[in-house]
Each structure stands twice: as structure tokens, then as C-alpha cells.
């Protein structure tokens, strides 16, 4: 055998042992090592950038009706983890690792990237794929609202959330949302 073949076999056996013996602690209360975090962070950023680059952004993200609809969706589906201006950290948000970004404090993603994340979710982060249950127009409504969060005061946030449509199911009606959607089969051995 050549050196490369031997080295490959040794690496495969070492990786299999690393996985089999549970050498890496994946507990949410034990942060990743710096190299692992840097690798996962870079992988996430590049994956989102590549997959979102051809998404066409609607021209009406500043529409008040769209923002109001997004506020209602955000209140129901996002605020428990991502919080809002003047909102204290919840039990859920404190227990997440990696920590969910507080969207009122960050504006470093493009609308296309935000849409992609909301629609497809992010593995190993507790960010669900809302595109499985929500049509694109409602996801764009969430993006419209999220784009307004940075710089919003706590009072503005409370006012916008209070004035948002109250009924999530009403927004979903006629949108091709959750009704009649089949759940995917559980992977083998994960019921």
C-alpha cells in the first residue's frame, strides 16, 4: 500500500472511532471549540450566500401591510428566540446554542439571505424551515418586518406588534399553507 492509502485508512478509522465513542460533546450548554465554531460559522455564511444569490427580492418590502403581516408572524413564530426591541431574553432564547441572533441588533444580511434562512432554516441551530408550512409571500412579509427591527425602539415594536393581524390561521387561509401538507417520513430509526 502506498503512504496515501495507509494515511486514508488511518484517518477513516480515527474518524469512525471519534464518532462511535462520542468524543465530541454536542450538548447545547458546552460551547464548540474555537476551530469548530469558526468552521461551522464559515460554512453557514458561505452556504447561505451561495444559495441566496439568485433570489429576486420583491420591490414592496417597505409596504405597511406587508410589514404588519410580518409583525404578526414574527410575534407568533420568531420572538421567543430572536426577541425584539425592549424584550427580555426568554427561557428558550437563553437555552439555545448557538444563540439565536437578536434581529433588532443586527442588519448584516441581505433581504435574499434573510428570505433563504426563514424559508429553509439552518441545520443544528434550532432555526426551522418555515417554507415547509408557509408560502413565499408570507415569508417575504417576515423579511419585511425583520428589516425594520434594527433601530426600532421598544415602544415602536410594541405598537407594531399590537396593531398586527391577530389571527395566524386567517393569514394562512387561501395561501396554500399548512392545510393538507403531508409531513415527511421520519428517517430510519428516528421515530
Short mmCIF file of N, CA and C in Angstrom, two decimals:
data_model
loop_
_atom_site.label_atom_id
_atom_site.label_comp_id
_atom_site.label_asym_id
_atom_site.label_seq_id
_atom_site.Cartn_x
_atom_site.Cartn_y
_atom_site.Cartn_z
N UNK A 1 0.83 -1.18 0.00
CA UNK A 1 0.00 0.00 0.00
C UNK A 1 0.88 1.25 0.00
N UNK A 2 0.40 2.24 -0.63
CA UNK A 2 1.13 3.50 -0.65
C UNK A 2 0.86 4.27 0.64
N UNK A 3 1.68 5.28 0.87
CA UNK A 3 1.53 6.10 2.06
C UNK A 3 0.16 6.77 2.10
N UNK A 4 -0.30 7.28 0.95
CA UNK A 4 -1.60 7.97 0.89
C UNK A 4 -2.73 7.02 1.26
N UNK A 5 -2.68 5.80 0.76
CA UNK A 5 -3.74 4.83 1.06
C UNK A 5 -3.73 4.47 2.54
N UNK A 6 -2.56 4.27 3.11
CA UNK A 6 -2.45 3.94 4.54
C UNK A 6 -2.96 5.11 5.38
N UNK A 7 -2.54 6.32 5.02
CA UNK A 7 -2.97 7.51 5.76
C UNK A 7 -4.49 7.67 5.69
N UNK A 8 -5.06 7.39 4.52
CA UNK A 8 -6.52 7.50 4.35
C UNK A 8 -7.23 6.49 5.24
N UNK A 9 -6.76 5.26 5.27
CA UNK A 9 -7.37 4.22 6.10
C UNK A 9 -7.28 4.61 7.59
N UNK A 10 -6.12 5.11 8.00
CA UNK A 10 -5.93 5.52 9.40
C UNK A 10 -6.89 6.66 9.75
N UNK A 11 -7.02 7.65 8.86
CA UNK A 11 -7.93 8.77 9.11
C UNK A 11 -9.39 8.31 9.19
N UNK A 12 -9.79 7.40 8.32
CA UNK A 12 -11.16 6.89 8.34
C UNK A 12 -11.43 6.15 9.63
N UNK A 13 -10.49 5.32 10.07
CA UNK A 13 -10.65 4.57 11.33
C UNK A 13 -10.69 5.54 12.51
N UNK A 14 -9.81 6.55 12.51
CA UNK A 14 -9.80 7.53 13.59
C UNK A 14 -11.12 8.30 13.63
N UNK A 15 -11.62 8.72 12.47
CA UNK A 15 -12.89 9.45 12.42
C UNK A 15 -14.03 8.57 12.91
N UNK A 16 -14.04 7.31 12.49
CA UNK A 16 -15.09 6.38 12.93
C UNK A 16 -15.04 6.20 14.45
N UNK A 17 -13.85 6.08 15.02
CA UNK A 17 -13.71 5.96 16.46
C UNK A 17 -14.14 7.22 17.19
N UNK A 18 -13.79 8.37 16.64
CA UNK A 18 -14.17 9.67 17.21
C UNK A 18 -15.69 9.76 17.30
N UNK A 19 -16.37 9.35 16.24
CA UNK A 19 -17.83 9.39 16.22
C UNK A 19 -18.42 8.31 17.13
N UNK A 20 -17.95 7.07 17.00
CA UNK A 20 -18.51 5.95 17.76
C UNK A 20 -18.40 6.16 19.27
N UNK A 21 -17.26 6.68 19.73
CA UNK A 21 -17.05 6.85 21.16
C UNK A 21 -17.60 8.17 21.69
N UNK A 22 -18.25 8.95 20.82
CA UNK A 22 -18.86 10.20 21.26
C UNK A 22 -17.85 11.18 21.83
N UNK A 23 -16.69 11.27 21.22
CA UNK A 23 -15.61 12.09 21.74
C UNK A 23 -15.95 13.57 21.77
N UNK A 24 -16.79 14.03 20.86
CA UNK A 24 -17.11 15.46 20.81
C UNK A 24 -18.43 15.69 21.53
N UNK A 25 -18.41 16.60 22.50
CA UNK A 25 -19.60 16.91 23.28
C UNK A 25 -20.50 17.84 22.47
N UNK A 26 -21.69 17.39 22.11
CA UNK A 26 -22.62 18.22 21.34
C UNK A 26 -23.69 18.86 22.21
N UNK A 27 -23.53 18.83 23.52
CA UNK A 27 -24.51 19.44 24.42
C UNK A 27 -24.61 20.94 24.16
N UNK A 28 -25.82 21.46 24.21
CA UNK A 28 -26.05 22.88 23.97
C UNK A 28 -25.47 23.77 25.07
N UNK A 29 -25.15 23.21 26.23
CA UNK A 29 -24.56 24.02 27.29
C UNK A 29 -23.03 23.90 27.35
N UNK A 30 -22.45 23.28 26.33
CA UNK A 30 -20.99 23.18 26.20
C UNK A 30 -20.60 23.77 24.84
N UNK A 31 -20.14 25.02 24.80
CA UNK A 31 -19.84 25.66 23.51
C UNK A 31 -18.82 24.88 22.69
N UNK A 32 -18.90 25.09 21.37
CA UNK A 32 -17.92 24.49 20.46
C UNK A 32 -16.53 25.04 20.77
N UNK A 33 -15.52 24.28 20.40
CA UNK A 33 -14.17 24.82 20.45
C UNK A 33 -14.07 25.92 19.39
N UNK A 34 -13.11 26.82 19.53
CA UNK A 34 -12.97 27.92 18.57
C UNK A 34 -12.81 27.43 17.14
N UNK A 35 -11.96 26.42 16.88
CA UNK A 35 -11.82 25.97 15.49
C UNK A 35 -13.12 25.38 14.92
N UNK A 36 -13.83 24.63 15.73
CA UNK A 36 -15.10 24.04 15.26
C UNK A 36 -16.12 25.15 15.01
N UNK A 37 -16.21 26.11 15.94
CA UNK A 37 -17.17 27.21 15.76
C UNK A 37 -16.83 28.01 14.51
N UNK A 38 -15.56 28.31 14.32
CA UNK A 38 -15.14 29.09 13.14
C UNK A 38 -15.47 28.34 11.85
N UNK A 39 -15.24 27.03 11.84
CA UNK A 39 -15.55 26.23 10.65
C UNK A 39 -17.05 26.22 10.38
N UNK A 40 -17.87 25.98 11.41
CA UNK A 40 -19.33 25.95 11.23
C UNK A 40 -19.88 27.32 10.84
N UNK A 41 -19.34 28.37 11.44
CA UNK A 41 -19.78 29.73 11.13
C UNK A 41 -19.46 30.06 9.67
N UNK A 42 -18.26 29.76 9.24
CA UNK A 42 -17.88 30.00 7.84
C UNK A 42 -18.72 29.17 6.87
N UNK A 43 -18.96 27.91 7.22
CA UNK A 43 -19.79 27.03 6.39
C UNK A 43 -21.20 27.59 6.25
N UNK A 44 -21.78 28.04 7.37
CA UNK A 44 -23.13 28.60 7.34
C UNK A 44 -23.18 29.86 6.48
N UNK A 45 -22.26 30.78 6.71
CA UNK A 45 -22.25 32.04 5.96
C UNK A 45 -22.11 31.81 4.46
N UNK A 46 -21.17 30.96 4.06
CA UNK A 46 -20.94 30.72 2.63
C UNK A 46 -22.12 29.97 2.01
N UNK A 47 -22.68 29.01 2.72
CA UNK A 47 -23.81 28.25 2.21
C UNK A 47 -25.00 29.16 1.93
N UNK A 48 -25.29 30.05 2.88
CA UNK A 48 -26.41 30.98 2.71
C UNK A 48 -26.13 31.95 1.57
N UNK A 49 -24.92 32.49 1.51
CA UNK A 49 -24.58 33.45 0.46
C UNK A 49 -24.71 32.82 -0.93
N UNK A 50 -24.21 31.60 -1.08
CA UNK A 50 -24.27 30.94 -2.38
C UNK A 50 -25.70 30.60 -2.78
N UNK A 51 -26.48 30.10 -1.85
CA UNK A 51 -27.84 29.65 -2.18
C UNK A 51 -28.85 30.79 -2.30
N UNK A 52 -28.51 31.96 -1.80
CA UNK A 52 -29.46 33.07 -1.85
C UNK A 52 -29.15 34.08 -2.95
N UNK A 53 -28.05 33.91 -3.64
CA UNK A 53 -27.61 34.96 -4.57
C UNK A 53 -28.51 35.20 -5.76
N UNK A 54 -29.32 34.23 -6.16
CA UNK A 54 -30.20 34.42 -7.32
C UNK A 54 -31.66 34.63 -6.95
N UNK A 55 -31.93 34.90 -5.68
CA UNK A 55 -33.31 35.13 -5.24
C UNK A 55 -33.71 36.56 -5.59
N UNK A 56 -34.83 36.68 -6.28
CA UNK A 56 -35.35 38.01 -6.65
C UNK A 56 -36.13 38.59 -5.47
N UNK A 57 -35.74 39.77 -5.05
CA UNK A 57 -36.36 40.44 -3.91
C UNK A 57 -37.53 41.29 -4.40
N UNK A 58 -38.71 41.14 -3.82
CA UNK A 58 -39.84 41.99 -4.22
C UNK A 58 -39.55 43.46 -3.94
N UNK A 59 -40.10 44.31 -4.76
CA UNK A 59 -39.86 45.74 -4.61
C UNK A 59 -40.70 46.40 -3.54
N UNK A 60 -41.63 45.67 -2.93
CA UNK A 60 -42.55 46.30 -1.97
C UNK A 60 -42.31 45.87 -0.52
N UNK A 61 -41.05 45.64 -0.14
CA UNK A 61 -40.77 45.23 1.24
C UNK A 61 -41.09 46.33 2.25
N UNK A 62 -41.18 47.57 1.81
CA UNK A 62 -41.50 48.66 2.74
C UNK A 62 -43.00 48.90 2.86
N UNK A 63 -43.81 48.09 2.20
CA UNK A 63 -45.27 48.24 2.25
C UNK A 63 -45.79 48.00 3.67
N UNK A 64 -46.58 48.92 4.17
CA UNK A 64 -47.09 48.84 5.56
C UNK A 64 -47.89 47.57 5.82
N UNK A 65 -48.70 47.14 4.86
CA UNK A 65 -49.49 45.91 5.04
C UNK A 65 -48.58 44.69 5.15
N UNK A 66 -47.55 44.67 4.33
CA UNK A 66 -46.60 43.55 4.36
C UNK A 66 -45.86 43.54 5.70
N UNK A 67 -45.44 44.70 6.18
CA UNK A 67 -44.73 44.79 7.46
C UNK A 67 -45.65 44.38 8.61
N UNK A 68 -46.91 44.79 8.57
CA UNK A 68 -47.87 44.43 9.61
C UNK A 68 -48.10 42.93 9.64
N UNK A 69 -48.25 42.32 8.48
CA UNK A 69 -48.41 40.87 8.41
C UNK A 69 -47.17 40.17 8.96
N UNK A 70 -46.00 40.69 8.59
CA UNK A 70 -44.75 40.13 9.09
C UNK A 70 -44.62 40.27 10.59
N UNK A 71 -45.13 41.37 11.14
CA UNK A 71 -45.09 41.58 12.59
C UNK A 71 -45.90 40.51 13.31
N UNK A 72 -47.07 40.19 12.77
CA UNK A 72 -47.91 39.16 13.39
C UNK A 72 -47.21 37.80 13.35
N UNK A 73 -46.63 37.48 12.21
CA UNK A 73 -45.93 36.20 12.08
C UNK A 73 -44.72 36.16 13.01
N UNK A 74 -43.97 37.26 13.07
CA UNK A 74 -42.79 37.33 13.92
C UNK A 74 -43.17 37.14 15.38
N UNK A 75 -44.23 37.81 15.81
CA UNK A 75 -44.68 37.70 17.20
C UNK A 75 -44.97 36.25 17.56
N UNK A 76 -45.66 35.56 16.67
CA UNK A 76 -46.07 34.19 16.96
C UNK A 76 -44.94 33.17 16.80
N UNK A 77 -44.11 33.36 15.78
CA UNK A 77 -43.17 32.31 15.40
C UNK A 77 -41.70 32.60 15.72
N UNK A 78 -41.33 33.85 15.92
CA UNK A 78 -39.91 34.19 16.00
C UNK A 78 -39.48 34.84 17.30
N UNK A 79 -40.37 35.60 17.93
CA UNK A 79 -39.97 36.44 19.07
C UNK A 79 -39.48 35.64 20.28
N UNK A 80 -39.89 34.41 20.43
CA UNK A 80 -39.44 33.60 21.56
C UNK A 80 -37.94 33.33 21.54
N UNK A 81 -37.36 33.28 20.36
CA UNK A 81 -35.92 33.03 20.22
C UNK A 81 -35.14 34.30 19.85
N UNK A 82 -35.69 35.06 18.90
CA UNK A 82 -34.98 36.22 18.36
C UNK A 82 -35.31 37.53 19.09
N UNK A 83 -36.29 37.47 19.99
CA UNK A 83 -36.70 38.60 20.82
C UNK A 83 -37.12 39.80 19.98
N UNK A 84 -37.00 40.97 20.51
CA UNK A 84 -37.39 42.20 19.84
C UNK A 84 -36.91 43.37 20.69
N UNK A 85 -36.99 44.60 20.16
CA UNK A 85 -36.54 45.75 20.92
C UNK A 85 -37.29 45.85 22.26
N UNK A 86 -36.54 45.93 23.34
CA UNK A 86 -37.14 46.06 24.66
C UNK A 86 -37.66 44.75 25.24
N UNK A 87 -37.48 43.63 24.55
CA UNK A 87 -37.97 42.33 25.02
C UNK A 87 -36.84 41.62 25.75
N UNK A 88 -37.14 41.17 26.97
CA UNK A 88 -36.13 40.45 27.75
C UNK A 88 -35.93 39.04 27.21
N UNK A 89 -34.75 38.50 27.42
CA UNK A 89 -34.43 37.16 26.95
C UNK A 89 -35.37 36.14 27.60
N UNK A 90 -35.89 35.24 26.79
CA UNK A 90 -36.81 34.21 27.26
C UNK A 90 -36.02 32.98 27.73
N UNK A 91 -36.73 32.09 28.41
CA UNK A 91 -36.09 30.83 28.82
C UNK A 91 -35.56 30.10 27.61
N UNK A 92 -36.36 30.07 26.53
CA UNK A 92 -35.93 29.37 25.33
C UNK A 92 -34.70 30.03 24.72
N UNK A 93 -34.71 31.34 24.60
CA UNK A 93 -33.58 32.02 23.96
C UNK A 93 -32.29 31.83 24.76
N UNK A 94 -32.40 31.72 26.06
CA UNK A 94 -31.22 31.53 26.90
C UNK A 94 -30.65 30.12 26.79
N UNK A 95 -31.48 29.16 26.40
CA UNK A 95 -31.02 27.77 26.33
C UNK A 95 -30.52 27.34 24.96
N UNK A 96 -30.62 28.22 23.97
CA UNK A 96 -30.19 27.86 22.63
C UNK A 96 -28.69 27.99 22.44
N UNK A 97 -28.11 27.04 21.72
CA UNK A 97 -26.72 27.15 21.29
C UNK A 97 -26.61 26.50 19.93
N UNK A 98 -26.13 27.21 18.96
CA UNK A 98 -25.69 28.59 19.07
C UNK A 98 -26.86 29.51 19.38
N UNK A 99 -26.56 30.61 20.03
CA UNK A 99 -27.58 31.58 20.42
C UNK A 99 -28.24 32.16 19.17
N UNK A 100 -29.55 32.28 19.21
CA UNK A 100 -30.28 32.89 18.09
C UNK A 100 -29.91 34.37 18.03
N UNK A 101 -29.63 34.89 16.84
CA UNK A 101 -29.31 36.32 16.77
C UNK A 101 -30.51 37.17 17.18
N UNK A 102 -30.25 38.22 17.92
CA UNK A 102 -31.30 39.17 18.28
C UNK A 102 -31.43 40.11 17.08
N UNK A 103 -32.45 39.91 16.30
CA UNK A 103 -32.58 40.55 15.00
C UNK A 103 -32.74 42.06 15.06
N UNK A 104 -33.09 42.60 16.21
CA UNK A 104 -33.16 44.06 16.36
C UNK A 104 -31.76 44.67 16.46
N UNK A 105 -30.76 43.84 16.71
CA UNK A 105 -29.40 44.33 16.89
C UNK A 105 -28.50 44.07 15.69
N UNK A 106 -29.00 43.39 14.67
CA UNK A 106 -28.14 43.03 13.54
C UNK A 106 -28.82 43.31 12.22
N UNK A 107 -28.05 43.81 11.29
CA UNK A 107 -28.58 44.11 9.96
C UNK A 107 -27.56 43.75 8.90
N UNK A 108 -26.85 42.64 9.11
CA UNK A 108 -25.75 42.30 8.22
C UNK A 108 -26.12 41.35 7.08
N UNK A 109 -27.38 40.97 6.97
CA UNK A 109 -27.81 40.06 5.90
C UNK A 109 -28.67 40.81 4.88
N UNK A 110 -28.59 40.37 3.65
CA UNK A 110 -29.42 40.95 2.59
C UNK A 110 -30.84 40.40 2.71
N UNK A 111 -31.81 41.04 2.08
CA UNK A 111 -33.18 40.50 2.10
C UNK A 111 -33.23 39.08 1.52
N UNK A 112 -32.46 38.82 0.47
CA UNK A 112 -32.44 37.48 -0.13
C UNK A 112 -31.90 36.45 0.86
N UNK A 113 -30.86 36.81 1.60
CA UNK A 113 -30.31 35.89 2.60
C UNK A 113 -31.30 35.65 3.72
N UNK A 114 -31.98 36.70 4.18
CA UNK A 114 -32.99 36.54 5.23
C UNK A 114 -34.12 35.63 4.74
N UNK A 115 -34.57 35.84 3.51
CA UNK A 115 -35.62 35.01 2.94
C UNK A 115 -35.18 33.55 2.92
N UNK A 116 -33.97 33.30 2.44
CA UNK A 116 -33.49 31.92 2.32
C UNK A 116 -33.44 31.25 3.70
N UNK A 117 -32.94 31.97 4.71
CA UNK A 117 -32.84 31.40 6.06
C UNK A 117 -34.23 31.10 6.61
N UNK A 118 -35.16 32.03 6.47
CA UNK A 118 -36.51 31.81 7.00
C UNK A 118 -37.18 30.65 6.26
N UNK A 119 -37.01 30.59 4.97
CA UNK A 119 -37.67 29.54 4.18
C UNK A 119 -37.07 28.16 4.43
N UNK A 120 -35.73 28.07 4.47
CA UNK A 120 -35.07 26.77 4.53
C UNK A 120 -34.54 26.38 5.91
N UNK A 121 -34.45 27.33 6.84
CA UNK A 121 -33.92 27.04 8.16
C UNK A 121 -32.42 26.81 8.13
N UNK A 122 -31.85 26.51 9.29
CA UNK A 122 -30.42 26.26 9.41
C UNK A 122 -30.22 25.03 10.29
N UNK A 123 -29.59 24.03 9.74
CA UNK A 123 -29.33 22.80 10.50
C UNK A 123 -28.53 23.08 11.76
N UNK A 124 -28.79 22.30 12.78
CA UNK A 124 -28.09 22.34 14.06
C UNK A 124 -28.10 23.72 14.72
N UNK A 125 -29.19 24.47 14.50
CA UNK A 125 -29.27 25.79 15.11
C UNK A 125 -30.64 26.06 15.73
N UNK A 126 -31.57 25.18 15.60
CA UNK A 126 -32.96 25.32 16.05
C UNK A 126 -33.76 26.27 15.18
N UNK A 127 -33.18 26.76 14.06
CA UNK A 127 -33.92 27.62 13.13
C UNK A 127 -34.72 26.72 12.20
N UNK A 128 -36.06 26.72 12.32
CA UNK A 128 -36.88 25.84 11.49
C UNK A 128 -36.98 26.32 10.05
N UNK A 129 -37.35 25.42 9.17
CA UNK A 129 -37.59 25.72 7.76
C UNK A 129 -39.06 26.10 7.62
N UNK A 130 -39.37 27.40 7.72
CA UNK A 130 -40.77 27.84 7.66
C UNK A 130 -41.36 27.66 6.27
N UNK A 131 -40.55 27.45 5.27
CA UNK A 131 -41.05 27.22 3.91
C UNK A 131 -41.81 25.92 3.77
N UNK A 132 -41.65 25.02 4.73
CA UNK A 132 -42.41 23.76 4.70
C UNK A 132 -43.88 24.00 5.04
N UNK A 133 -44.17 25.09 5.74
CA UNK A 133 -45.54 25.35 6.18
C UNK A 133 -46.08 26.71 5.76
N UNK A 134 -45.23 27.56 5.22
CA UNK A 134 -45.64 28.92 4.86
C UNK A 134 -45.24 29.24 3.42
N UNK A 135 -46.14 29.82 2.66
CA UNK A 135 -45.82 30.17 1.27
C UNK A 135 -44.88 31.38 1.21
N UNK A 136 -44.23 31.53 0.07
CA UNK A 136 -43.26 32.60 -0.12
C UNK A 136 -43.79 34.00 0.22
N UNK A 137 -45.02 34.38 -0.16
CA UNK A 137 -45.47 35.74 0.18
C UNK A 137 -45.43 36.03 1.69
N UNK A 138 -45.79 35.05 2.51
CA UNK A 138 -45.74 35.27 3.96
C UNK A 138 -44.30 35.32 4.47
N UNK A 139 -43.42 34.55 3.85
CA UNK A 139 -42.01 34.61 4.23
C UNK A 139 -41.45 35.99 3.89
N UNK A 140 -41.83 36.53 2.73
CA UNK A 140 -41.39 37.89 2.39
C UNK A 140 -41.97 38.91 3.38
N UNK A 141 -43.18 38.67 3.90
CA UNK A 141 -43.74 39.55 4.92
C UNK A 141 -42.85 39.53 6.17
N UNK A 142 -42.38 38.34 6.55
CA UNK A 142 -41.49 38.24 7.71
C UNK A 142 -40.20 39.00 7.45
N UNK A 143 -39.66 38.85 6.24
CA UNK A 143 -38.44 39.57 5.87
C UNK A 143 -38.68 41.08 5.97
N UNK A 144 -39.81 41.54 5.46
CA UNK A 144 -40.14 42.97 5.51
C UNK A 144 -40.12 43.49 6.95
N UNK A 145 -40.70 42.71 7.86
CA UNK A 145 -40.71 43.13 9.26
C UNK A 145 -39.32 43.07 9.88
N UNK A 146 -38.60 41.98 9.64
CA UNK A 146 -37.26 41.81 10.21
C UNK A 146 -36.33 42.94 9.77
N UNK A 147 -36.52 43.44 8.55
CA UNK A 147 -35.69 44.53 8.03
C UNK A 147 -35.94 45.83 8.80
N UNK A 148 -37.11 45.95 9.41
CA UNK A 148 -37.45 47.15 10.17
C UNK A 148 -36.95 47.08 11.62
N UNK A 149 -36.63 45.90 12.13
CA UNK A 149 -36.28 45.75 13.54
C UNK A 149 -35.05 46.56 13.98
N UNK A 150 -33.93 46.51 13.26
CA UNK A 150 -32.77 47.29 13.72
C UNK A 150 -33.12 48.78 13.78
N UNK A 151 -32.83 49.38 14.90
CA UNK A 151 -33.13 50.80 15.07
C UNK A 151 -34.51 51.08 15.62
N UNK A 152 -35.36 50.08 15.70
CA UNK A 152 -36.71 50.26 16.22
C UNK A 152 -36.64 50.36 17.75
N UNK A 153 -37.42 51.26 18.33
CA UNK A 153 -37.47 51.37 19.78
C UNK A 153 -38.40 50.30 20.35
N UNK A 154 -38.30 50.08 21.64
CA UNK A 154 -39.20 49.13 22.29
C UNK A 154 -40.66 49.54 22.14
N UNK A 155 -40.91 50.82 22.24
CA UNK A 155 -42.29 51.31 22.11
C UNK A 155 -42.81 51.12 20.69
N UNK A 156 -41.97 51.41 19.69
CA UNK A 156 -42.37 51.19 18.29
C UNK A 156 -42.66 49.71 18.03
N UNK A 157 -41.82 48.85 18.61
CA UNK A 157 -42.01 47.40 18.45
C UNK A 157 -43.36 46.99 19.05
N UNK A 158 -43.63 47.42 20.28
CA UNK A 158 -44.89 47.06 20.94
C UNK A 158 -46.09 47.55 20.14
N UNK A 159 -46.02 48.76 19.61
CA UNK A 159 -47.11 49.34 18.83
C UNK A 159 -47.34 48.55 17.55
N UNK A 160 -46.25 48.21 16.85
CA UNK A 160 -46.37 47.47 15.59
C UNK A 160 -46.91 46.06 15.82
N UNK A 161 -46.43 45.40 16.86
CA UNK A 161 -46.90 44.05 17.19
C UNK A 161 -48.38 44.09 17.59
N UNK A 162 -48.76 45.09 18.40
CA UNK A 162 -50.15 45.20 18.85
C UNK A 162 -51.10 45.48 17.69
N UNK A 163 -50.65 46.20 16.66
CA UNK A 163 -51.51 46.53 15.53
C UNK A 163 -51.50 45.49 14.42
N UNK A 164 -50.73 44.43 14.61
CA UNK A 164 -50.62 43.39 13.58
C UNK A 164 -51.88 42.52 13.54
N UNK A 165 -52.16 41.90 12.38
CA UNK A 165 -53.31 40.98 12.32
C UNK A 165 -53.20 39.93 13.42
N UNK A 166 -54.30 39.66 14.09
CA UNK A 166 -54.27 38.78 15.26
C UNK A 166 -54.29 37.30 14.92
N UNK A 167 -54.83 36.93 13.82
CA UNK A 167 -55.08 35.52 13.52
C UNK A 167 -54.11 34.96 12.49
N UNK A 168 -53.17 34.16 12.96
CA UNK A 168 -52.22 33.48 12.08
C UNK A 168 -52.97 32.60 11.07
N UNK A 169 -53.94 31.85 11.55
CA UNK A 169 -54.70 30.95 10.67
C UNK A 169 -55.43 31.74 9.58
N UNK A 170 -55.88 32.94 9.90
CA UNK A 170 -56.56 33.78 8.91
C UNK A 170 -55.58 34.18 7.80
N UNK A 171 -54.35 34.49 8.17
CA UNK A 171 -53.34 34.84 7.16
C UNK A 171 -53.00 33.64 6.29
N UNK A 172 -53.03 32.46 6.89
CA UNK A 172 -52.68 31.23 6.17
C UNK A 172 -53.78 30.80 5.21
N UNK A 173 -55.02 31.20 5.50
CA UNK A 173 -56.15 30.83 4.67
C UNK A 173 -55.89 31.32 3.24
N UNK A 174 -56.17 30.48 2.29
CA UNK A 174 -56.00 30.79 0.87
C UNK A 174 -54.55 31.02 0.46
N UNK A 175 -53.59 30.71 1.31
CA UNK A 175 -52.19 30.90 0.95
C UNK A 175 -51.51 29.57 0.61
N UNK A 176 -52.21 28.46 0.67
CA UNK A 176 -51.58 27.17 0.40
C UNK A 176 -50.62 26.78 1.50
N UNK A 177 -50.92 27.14 2.71
CA UNK A 177 -50.02 26.90 3.84
C UNK A 177 -50.11 25.49 4.38
N UNK A 178 -50.38 25.38 5.66
CA UNK A 178 -50.27 24.12 6.37
C UNK A 178 -51.36 23.12 6.03
N UNK A 179 -52.52 23.57 5.65
CA UNK A 179 -53.62 22.63 5.42
C UNK A 179 -53.27 21.67 4.28
N UNK A 180 -53.40 20.40 4.57
CA UNK A 180 -53.18 19.37 3.56
C UNK A 180 -51.73 19.05 3.27
N UNK A 181 -50.80 19.65 4.02
CA UNK A 181 -49.39 19.36 3.79
C UNK A 181 -49.03 18.07 4.50
N UNK A 182 -48.43 17.16 3.77
CA UNK A 182 -48.02 15.89 4.36
C UNK A 182 -46.69 16.09 5.07
N UNK A 183 -46.54 15.46 6.23
CA UNK A 183 -45.29 15.51 6.94
C UNK A 183 -44.34 14.51 6.32
N UNK A 184 -43.05 14.83 6.19
CA UNK A 184 -42.10 13.87 5.64
C UNK A 184 -41.94 12.69 6.59
N UNK A 185 -41.62 11.54 6.03
CA UNK A 185 -41.42 10.35 6.83
C UNK A 185 -40.17 10.54 7.70
N UNK A 186 -40.21 9.99 8.91
CA UNK A 186 -39.05 10.07 9.79
C UNK A 186 -37.94 9.21 9.22
N UNK A 187 -36.66 9.67 9.34
CA UNK A 187 -35.56 8.84 8.88
C UNK A 187 -35.56 7.52 9.64
N UNK A 188 -35.03 6.48 9.04
CA UNK A 188 -34.98 5.16 9.64
C UNK A 188 -34.37 5.22 11.04
N UNK A 189 -35.09 4.71 11.99
CA UNK A 189 -34.61 4.63 13.36
C UNK A 189 -34.85 5.90 14.17
N UNK A 190 -35.53 6.90 13.61
CA UNK A 190 -35.78 8.16 14.33
C UNK A 190 -37.27 8.47 14.32
N UNK A 191 -38.05 7.70 15.05
CA UNK A 191 -39.50 7.91 15.07
C UNK A 191 -39.90 9.02 15.96
#
